[in-house]
CSV table of C-alpha atoms in Angstrom, one decimal:
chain,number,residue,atom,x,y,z
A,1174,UNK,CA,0.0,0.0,0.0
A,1175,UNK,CA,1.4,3.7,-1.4
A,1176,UNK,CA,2.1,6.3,1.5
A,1177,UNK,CA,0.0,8.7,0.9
A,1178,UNK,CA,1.7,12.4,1.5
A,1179,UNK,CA,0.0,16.1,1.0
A,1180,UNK,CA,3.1,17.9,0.5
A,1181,UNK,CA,3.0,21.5,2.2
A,1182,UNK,CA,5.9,23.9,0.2
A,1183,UNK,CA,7.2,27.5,-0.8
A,1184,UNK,CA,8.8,26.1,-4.0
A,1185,UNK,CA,12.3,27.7,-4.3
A,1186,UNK,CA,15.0,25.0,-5.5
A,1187,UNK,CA,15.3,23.2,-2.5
A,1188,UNK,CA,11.6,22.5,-2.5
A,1189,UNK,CA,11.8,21.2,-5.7
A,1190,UNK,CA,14.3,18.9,-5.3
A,1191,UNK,CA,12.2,17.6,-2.2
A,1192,UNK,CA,9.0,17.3,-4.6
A,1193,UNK,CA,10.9,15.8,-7.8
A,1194,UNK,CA,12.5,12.8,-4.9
A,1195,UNK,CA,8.7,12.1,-4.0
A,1196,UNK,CA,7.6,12.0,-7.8
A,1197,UNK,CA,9.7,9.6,-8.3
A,1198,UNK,CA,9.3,7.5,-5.2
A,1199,UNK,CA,7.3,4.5,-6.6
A,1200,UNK,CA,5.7,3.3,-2.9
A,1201,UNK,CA,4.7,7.2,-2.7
A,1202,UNK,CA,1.0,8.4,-3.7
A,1203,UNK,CA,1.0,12.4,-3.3
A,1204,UNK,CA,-2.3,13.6,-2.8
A,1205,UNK,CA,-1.8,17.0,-3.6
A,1206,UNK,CA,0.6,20.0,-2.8
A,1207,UNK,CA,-0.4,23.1,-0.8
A,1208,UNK,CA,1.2,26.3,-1.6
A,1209,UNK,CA,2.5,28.9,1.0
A,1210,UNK,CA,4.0,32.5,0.6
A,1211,UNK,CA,7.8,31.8,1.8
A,1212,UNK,CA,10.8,31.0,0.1
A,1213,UNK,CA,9.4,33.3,-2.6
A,1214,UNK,CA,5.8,34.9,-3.2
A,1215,UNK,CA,2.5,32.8,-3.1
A,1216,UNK,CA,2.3,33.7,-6.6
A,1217,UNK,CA,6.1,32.2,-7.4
A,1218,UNK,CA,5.5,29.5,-5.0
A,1219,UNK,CA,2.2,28.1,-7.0
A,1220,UNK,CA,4.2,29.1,-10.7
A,1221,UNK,CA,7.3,27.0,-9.4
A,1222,UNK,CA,5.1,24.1,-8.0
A,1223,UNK,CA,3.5,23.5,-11.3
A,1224,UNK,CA,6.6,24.3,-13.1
A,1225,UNK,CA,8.1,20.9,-11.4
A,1226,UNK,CA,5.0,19.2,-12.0
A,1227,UNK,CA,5.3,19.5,-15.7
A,1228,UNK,CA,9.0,18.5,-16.0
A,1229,UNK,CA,8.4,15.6,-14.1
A,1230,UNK,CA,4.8,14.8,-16.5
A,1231,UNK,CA,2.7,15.0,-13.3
A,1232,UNK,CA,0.8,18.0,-14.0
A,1233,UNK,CA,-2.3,15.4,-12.6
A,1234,UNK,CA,-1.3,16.2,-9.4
A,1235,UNK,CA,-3.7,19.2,-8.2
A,1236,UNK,CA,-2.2,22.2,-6.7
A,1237,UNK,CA,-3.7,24.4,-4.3
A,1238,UNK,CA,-2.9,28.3,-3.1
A,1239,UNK,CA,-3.0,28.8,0.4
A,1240,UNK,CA,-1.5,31.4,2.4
A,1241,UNK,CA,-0.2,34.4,1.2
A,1242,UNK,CA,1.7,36.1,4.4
A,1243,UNK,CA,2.3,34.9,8.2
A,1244,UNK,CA,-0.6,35.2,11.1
A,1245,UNK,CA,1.4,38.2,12.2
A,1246,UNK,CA,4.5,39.9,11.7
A,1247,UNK,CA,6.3,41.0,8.5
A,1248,UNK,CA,6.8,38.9,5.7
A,1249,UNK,CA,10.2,37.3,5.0
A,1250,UNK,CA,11.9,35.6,1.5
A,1251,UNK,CA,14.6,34.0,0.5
A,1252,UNK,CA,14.7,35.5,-3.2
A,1253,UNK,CA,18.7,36.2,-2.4
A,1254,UNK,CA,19.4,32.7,-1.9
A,1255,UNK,CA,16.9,31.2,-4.3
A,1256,UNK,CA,15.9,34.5,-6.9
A,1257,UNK,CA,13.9,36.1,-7.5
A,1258,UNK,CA,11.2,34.1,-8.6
A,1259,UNK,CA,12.2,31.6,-6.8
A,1260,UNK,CA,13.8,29.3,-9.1
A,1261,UNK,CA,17.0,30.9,-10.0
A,1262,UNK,CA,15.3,33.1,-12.3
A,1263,UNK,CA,15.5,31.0,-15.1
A,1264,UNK,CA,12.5,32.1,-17.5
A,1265,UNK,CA,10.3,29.4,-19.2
A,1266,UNK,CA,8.1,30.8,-21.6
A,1267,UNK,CA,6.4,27.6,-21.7
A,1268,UNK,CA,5.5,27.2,-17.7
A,1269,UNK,CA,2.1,26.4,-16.8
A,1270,UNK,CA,-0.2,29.3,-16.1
A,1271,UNK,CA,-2.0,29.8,-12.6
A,1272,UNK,CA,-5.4,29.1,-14.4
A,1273,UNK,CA,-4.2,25.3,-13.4
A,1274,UNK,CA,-4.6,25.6,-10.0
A,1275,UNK,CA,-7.5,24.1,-7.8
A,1276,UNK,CA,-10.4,26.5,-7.1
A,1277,UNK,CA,-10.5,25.3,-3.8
A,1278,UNK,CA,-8.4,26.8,-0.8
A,1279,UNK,CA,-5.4,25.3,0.9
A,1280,UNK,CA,-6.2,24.9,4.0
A,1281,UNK,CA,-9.6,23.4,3.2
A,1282,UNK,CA,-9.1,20.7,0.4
A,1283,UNK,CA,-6.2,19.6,3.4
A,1284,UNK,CA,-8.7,18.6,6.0
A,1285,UNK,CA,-11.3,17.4,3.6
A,1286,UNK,CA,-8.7,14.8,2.0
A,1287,UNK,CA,-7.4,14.2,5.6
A,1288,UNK,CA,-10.6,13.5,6.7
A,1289,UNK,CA,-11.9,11.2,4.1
A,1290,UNK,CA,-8.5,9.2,5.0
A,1291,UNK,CA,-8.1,9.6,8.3
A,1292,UNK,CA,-5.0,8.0,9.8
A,1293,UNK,CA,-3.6,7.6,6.8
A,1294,UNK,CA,-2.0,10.9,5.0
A,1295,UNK,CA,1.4,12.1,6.4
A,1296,UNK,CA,1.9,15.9,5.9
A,1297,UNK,CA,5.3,16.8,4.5
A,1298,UNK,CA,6.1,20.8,5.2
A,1299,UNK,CA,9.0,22.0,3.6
A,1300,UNK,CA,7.7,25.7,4.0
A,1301,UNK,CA,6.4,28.3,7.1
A,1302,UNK,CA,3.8,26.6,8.9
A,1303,UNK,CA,1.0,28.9,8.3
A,1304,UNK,CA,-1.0,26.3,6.2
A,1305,UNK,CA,-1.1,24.2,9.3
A,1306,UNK,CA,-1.9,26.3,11.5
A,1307,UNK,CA,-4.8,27.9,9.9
A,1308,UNK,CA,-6.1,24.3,9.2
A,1309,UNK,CA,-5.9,23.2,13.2
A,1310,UNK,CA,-7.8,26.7,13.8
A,1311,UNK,CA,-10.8,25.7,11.4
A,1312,UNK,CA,-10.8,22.0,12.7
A,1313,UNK,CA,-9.2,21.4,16.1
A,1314,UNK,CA,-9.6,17.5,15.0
A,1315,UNK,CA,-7.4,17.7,12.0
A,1316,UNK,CA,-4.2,16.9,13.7
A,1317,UNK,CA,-6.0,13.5,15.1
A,1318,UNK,CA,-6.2,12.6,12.1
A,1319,UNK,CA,-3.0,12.6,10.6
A,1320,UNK,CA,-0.6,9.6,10.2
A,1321,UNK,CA,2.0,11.9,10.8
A,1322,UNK,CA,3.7,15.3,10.2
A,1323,UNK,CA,7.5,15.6,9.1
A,1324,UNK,CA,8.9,19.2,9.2
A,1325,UNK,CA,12.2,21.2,7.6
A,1326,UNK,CA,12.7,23.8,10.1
A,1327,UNK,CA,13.4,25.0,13.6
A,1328,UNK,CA,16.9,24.6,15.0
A,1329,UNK,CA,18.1,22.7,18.1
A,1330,UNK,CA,21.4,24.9,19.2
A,1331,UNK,CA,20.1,28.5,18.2
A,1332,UNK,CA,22.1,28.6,15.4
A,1333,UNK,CA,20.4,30.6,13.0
A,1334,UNK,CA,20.0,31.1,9.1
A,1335,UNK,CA,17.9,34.1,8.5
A,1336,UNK,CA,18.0,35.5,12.2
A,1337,UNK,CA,20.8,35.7,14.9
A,1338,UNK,CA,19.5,32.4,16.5
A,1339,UNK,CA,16.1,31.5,13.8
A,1340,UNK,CA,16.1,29.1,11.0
A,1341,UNK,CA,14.1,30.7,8.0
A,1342,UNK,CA,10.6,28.4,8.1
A,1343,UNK,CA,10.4,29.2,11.5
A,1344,UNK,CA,11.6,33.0,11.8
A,1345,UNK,CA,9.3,33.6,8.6
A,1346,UNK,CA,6.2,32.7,10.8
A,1347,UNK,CA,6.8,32.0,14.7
A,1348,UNK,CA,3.1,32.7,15.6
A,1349,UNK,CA,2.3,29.4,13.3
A,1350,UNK,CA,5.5,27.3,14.2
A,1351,UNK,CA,4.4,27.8,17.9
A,1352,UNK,CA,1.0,26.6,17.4
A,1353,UNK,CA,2.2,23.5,15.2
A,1354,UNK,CA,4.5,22.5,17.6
A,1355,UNK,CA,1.5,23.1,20.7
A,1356,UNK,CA,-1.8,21.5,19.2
A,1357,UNK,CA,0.0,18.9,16.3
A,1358,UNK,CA,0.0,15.8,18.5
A,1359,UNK,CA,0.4,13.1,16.0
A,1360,UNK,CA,3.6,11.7,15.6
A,1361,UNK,CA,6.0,14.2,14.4
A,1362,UNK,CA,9.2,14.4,12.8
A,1363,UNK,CA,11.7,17.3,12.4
A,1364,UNK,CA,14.9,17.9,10.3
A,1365,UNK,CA,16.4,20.7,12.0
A,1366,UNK,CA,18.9,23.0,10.6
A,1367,UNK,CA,21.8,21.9,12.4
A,1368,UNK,CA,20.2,18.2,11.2
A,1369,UNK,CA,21.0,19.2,8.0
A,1370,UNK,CA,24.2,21.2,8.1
A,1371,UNK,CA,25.6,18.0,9.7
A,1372,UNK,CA,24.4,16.1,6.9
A,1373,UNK,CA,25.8,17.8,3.5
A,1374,UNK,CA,26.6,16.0,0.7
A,1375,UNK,CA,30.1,16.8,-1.4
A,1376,UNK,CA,30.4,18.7,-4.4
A,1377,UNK,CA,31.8,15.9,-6.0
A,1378,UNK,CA,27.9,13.9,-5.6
A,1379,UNK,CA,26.3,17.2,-6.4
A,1380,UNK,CA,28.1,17.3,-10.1
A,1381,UNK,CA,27.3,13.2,-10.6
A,1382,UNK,CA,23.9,13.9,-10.3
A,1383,UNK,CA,23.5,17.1,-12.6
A,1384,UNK,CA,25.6,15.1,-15.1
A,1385,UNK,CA,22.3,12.5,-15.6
A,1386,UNK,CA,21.5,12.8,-19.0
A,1387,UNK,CA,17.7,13.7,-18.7
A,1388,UNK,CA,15.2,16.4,-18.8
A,1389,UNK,CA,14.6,16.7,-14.8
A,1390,UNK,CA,18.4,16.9,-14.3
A,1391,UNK,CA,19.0,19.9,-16.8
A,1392,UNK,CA,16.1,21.5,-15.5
A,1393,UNK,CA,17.9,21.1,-11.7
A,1394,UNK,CA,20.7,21.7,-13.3
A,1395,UNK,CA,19.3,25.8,-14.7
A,1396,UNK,CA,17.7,26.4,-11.9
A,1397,UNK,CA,20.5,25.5,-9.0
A,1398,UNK,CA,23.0,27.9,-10.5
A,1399,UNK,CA,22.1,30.5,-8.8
A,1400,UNK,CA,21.4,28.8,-5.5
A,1401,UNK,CA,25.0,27.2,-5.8
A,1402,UNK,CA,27.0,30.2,-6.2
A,1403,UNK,CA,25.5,31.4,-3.1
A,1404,UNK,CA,26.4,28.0,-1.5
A,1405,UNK,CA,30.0,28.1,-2.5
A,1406,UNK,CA,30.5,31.4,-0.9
A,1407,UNK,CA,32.6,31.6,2.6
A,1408,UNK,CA,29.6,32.9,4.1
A,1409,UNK,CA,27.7,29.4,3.6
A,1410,UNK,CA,30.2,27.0,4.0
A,1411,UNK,CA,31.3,28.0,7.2
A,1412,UNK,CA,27.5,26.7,8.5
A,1413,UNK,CA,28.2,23.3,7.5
A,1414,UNK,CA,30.4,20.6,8.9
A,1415,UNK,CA,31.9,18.0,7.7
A,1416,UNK,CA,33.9,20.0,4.9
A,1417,UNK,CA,32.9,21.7,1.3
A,1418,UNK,CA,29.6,20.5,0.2
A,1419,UNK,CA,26.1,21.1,-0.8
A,1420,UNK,CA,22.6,21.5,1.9
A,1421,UNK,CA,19.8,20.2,0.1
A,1422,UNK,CA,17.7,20.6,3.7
A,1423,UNK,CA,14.3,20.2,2.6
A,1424,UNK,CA,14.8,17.1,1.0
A,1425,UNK,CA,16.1,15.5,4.3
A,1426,UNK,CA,12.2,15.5,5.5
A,1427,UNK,CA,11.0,14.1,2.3
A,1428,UNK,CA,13.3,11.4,2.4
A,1429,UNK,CA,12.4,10.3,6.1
A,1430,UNK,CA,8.3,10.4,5.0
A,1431,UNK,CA,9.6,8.2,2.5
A,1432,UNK,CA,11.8,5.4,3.9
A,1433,UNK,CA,11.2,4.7,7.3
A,1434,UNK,CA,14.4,3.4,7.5
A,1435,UNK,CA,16.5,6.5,6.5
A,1436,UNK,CA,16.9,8.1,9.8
A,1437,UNK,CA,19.6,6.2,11.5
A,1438,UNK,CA,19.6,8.2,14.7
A,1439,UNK,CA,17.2,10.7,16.7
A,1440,UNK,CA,16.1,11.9,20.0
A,1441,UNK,CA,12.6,12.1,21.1
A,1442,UNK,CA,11.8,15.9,23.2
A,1443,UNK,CA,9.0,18.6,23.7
A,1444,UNK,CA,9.6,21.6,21.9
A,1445,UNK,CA,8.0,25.1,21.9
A,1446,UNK,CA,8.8,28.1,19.7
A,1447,UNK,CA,10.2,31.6,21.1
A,1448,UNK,CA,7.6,34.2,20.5
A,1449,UNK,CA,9.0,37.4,21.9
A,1450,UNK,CA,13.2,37.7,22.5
A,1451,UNK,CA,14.7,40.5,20.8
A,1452,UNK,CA,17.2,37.6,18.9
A,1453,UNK,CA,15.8,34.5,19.5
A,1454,UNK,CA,12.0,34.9,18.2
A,1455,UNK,CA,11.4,31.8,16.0
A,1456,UNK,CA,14.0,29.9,17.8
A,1457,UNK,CA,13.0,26.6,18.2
A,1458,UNK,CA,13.1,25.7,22.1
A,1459,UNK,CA,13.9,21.7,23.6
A,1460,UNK,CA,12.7,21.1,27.0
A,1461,UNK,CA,15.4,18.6,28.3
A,1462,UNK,CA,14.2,19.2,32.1
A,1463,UNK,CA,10.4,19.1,31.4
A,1464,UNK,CA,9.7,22.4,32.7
A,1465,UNK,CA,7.0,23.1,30.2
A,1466,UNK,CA,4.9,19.6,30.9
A,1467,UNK,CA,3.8,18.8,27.5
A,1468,UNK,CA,2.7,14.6,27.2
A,1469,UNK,CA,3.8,15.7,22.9
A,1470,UNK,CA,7.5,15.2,22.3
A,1471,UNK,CA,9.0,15.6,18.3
A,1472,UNK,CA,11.1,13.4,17.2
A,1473,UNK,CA,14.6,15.1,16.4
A,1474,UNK,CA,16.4,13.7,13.3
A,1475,UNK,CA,20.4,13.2,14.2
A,1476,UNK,CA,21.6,11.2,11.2
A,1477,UNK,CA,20.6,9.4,8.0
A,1478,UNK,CA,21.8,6.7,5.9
A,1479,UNK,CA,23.8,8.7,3.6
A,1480,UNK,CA,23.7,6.0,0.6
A,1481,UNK,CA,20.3,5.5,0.9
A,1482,UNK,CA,19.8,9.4,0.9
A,1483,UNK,CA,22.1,9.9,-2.0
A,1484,UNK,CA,19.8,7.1,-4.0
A,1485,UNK,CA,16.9,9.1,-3.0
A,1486,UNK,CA,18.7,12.1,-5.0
A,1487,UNK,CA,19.4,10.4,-7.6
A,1488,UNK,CA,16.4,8.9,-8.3
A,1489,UNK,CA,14.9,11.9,-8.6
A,1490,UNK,CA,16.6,13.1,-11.6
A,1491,UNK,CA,16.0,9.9,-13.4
């Protein structure tokens, strides 16, 4: 029987590497993909999504616009890191218009197809939590329902990415992240930033699978320029450990809704979400001395099988 995933995104590059590995994941049924404003705008995000849907000849798969800025707070993007538009601003007069999206919210086809599988669709969030947060707000139930939730985001030593101690997907909506975190109490699964920093692939893996001679890897290939050159600088690569190499963070939490087996190593904790310090608002907090009483812990990813991560990434491109 297929895993069935709803995949949650802000489609800059990294989210579409995370959505091309599930595409090509044959035990994998995706249900649909729910859009949020983040990595880029809600607009860029829904353009990009469908934009990997085409390449990969799954244009079937029905996308859905959801929400277009945080529950409070200013906005934040990563169009530095990713472009502009998102996807290395690398026109295609040929991408697929918005007229293909769903007429139907976000946040509401998400607990209808929930609901009419319930215990059975795992949400994959590879953006700001907004989506979610909105949905557990229109039916406390939802989370109850869920098989279980895997997240990119947060941080587990305040080291930050956007924010002096806040990993983007957090920092870019706290209010959201706090209330995932408080009222999501199905089993849940987080790839942290540090999680991935620690878990980088080399250079060397990222040029062997570019070099794949087919359409999804020169479409990768276009649209991670960009998004490499800013990886390559000093700035970047002084984040990651383990020498020179490549963070392709959102696909860490695809993987693990994928294969069971991929995470070698985690912790199970509470966590909570820092609302209101001056440096550390959207740092993701661990309660190692139970002080905040909460029954819910996440379950922090430590370490993967790195060959059965790298066959993941290549698989995608095939």
């Amino acid at each position: 029987m297929k895993k069935k995933l709803i995949l949650d995104v802000d489609t800059g590059v990294d989210d579409a590497q995370a959505i091309m590995m599930a595409l090509a994941s044959p035990n994998v049924e995706i249900l649909a993909i729910t859009c949020s404003n983040g990595n880029t705008s809600l607009d860029n995000t829904c353009r990009n999504t469908l934009r990997v849907l085409k390449v990969c000849n799954r244009l079937d798969i029905p996308v859905y616009r959801g929400c277009s800025e945080p529950l409070l707070g200013c906005k934040h993007d990563a169009e530095d890191f990713h472009g502009k538009d998102g996807l290395g601003d690398v026109p295609d007069p040929d991408a697929p218009g918005l007229e293909l999206l769903q007429g139907e919210k976000a946040v509401l086809a998400m607990i209808k197809m929930v609901k009419e599988n319930p215990g059975q669709v795992s949400l994959v969030v590879t953006a700001p939590l907004t989506n979610l947060a909105v949905a557990v707000q229109l039916d406390p139930s939802f989370p109850k329902k869920l098989k279980a939730l895997y997240i990119m985001g947060g941080n587990t030593e305040s080291r930050g990415n956007t924010t002096v101690c806040g990993e983007f997907n957090f920092v870019a909506d706290p209010e959201a992240a706090y209330v995932v975190l408080e009222r999501y109490t199905c089993p849940t699964y987080i790839a942290t930033w540090e999680f991935s920093c620690r878990n980088i692939l080399p250079w060397s893996f990222c040029d062997t699978w570019l070099a794949q001679d087919t359409d999804k890897a020169r479409f990768m290939e276009k649209i991670f320029r960009h998004t490499r050159k800013m990886l390559q600088t000093e700035r970047y690569q002084k984040e990651l450990e383990g020498g020179p190499g490549f963070n392709p963070c959102d696909c860490f939490a695809m993987a693990a809704a994928i294969d069971d087996t991929l995470v070698t190593e985690s912790q199970e904790v509470a966590v909570t979400v820092e609302l209101e310090g001056k440096f550390t608002r959207g740092m993701m907090v661990l309660d190692y001395i139970h002080e905040l009483k909460k029954k819910h812990k996440a379950v922090l990813m430590k370490k993967v099988d790195s060959e059965k991560f790298k066959q993941l990434m290549m698989n995608a491109l095939k």
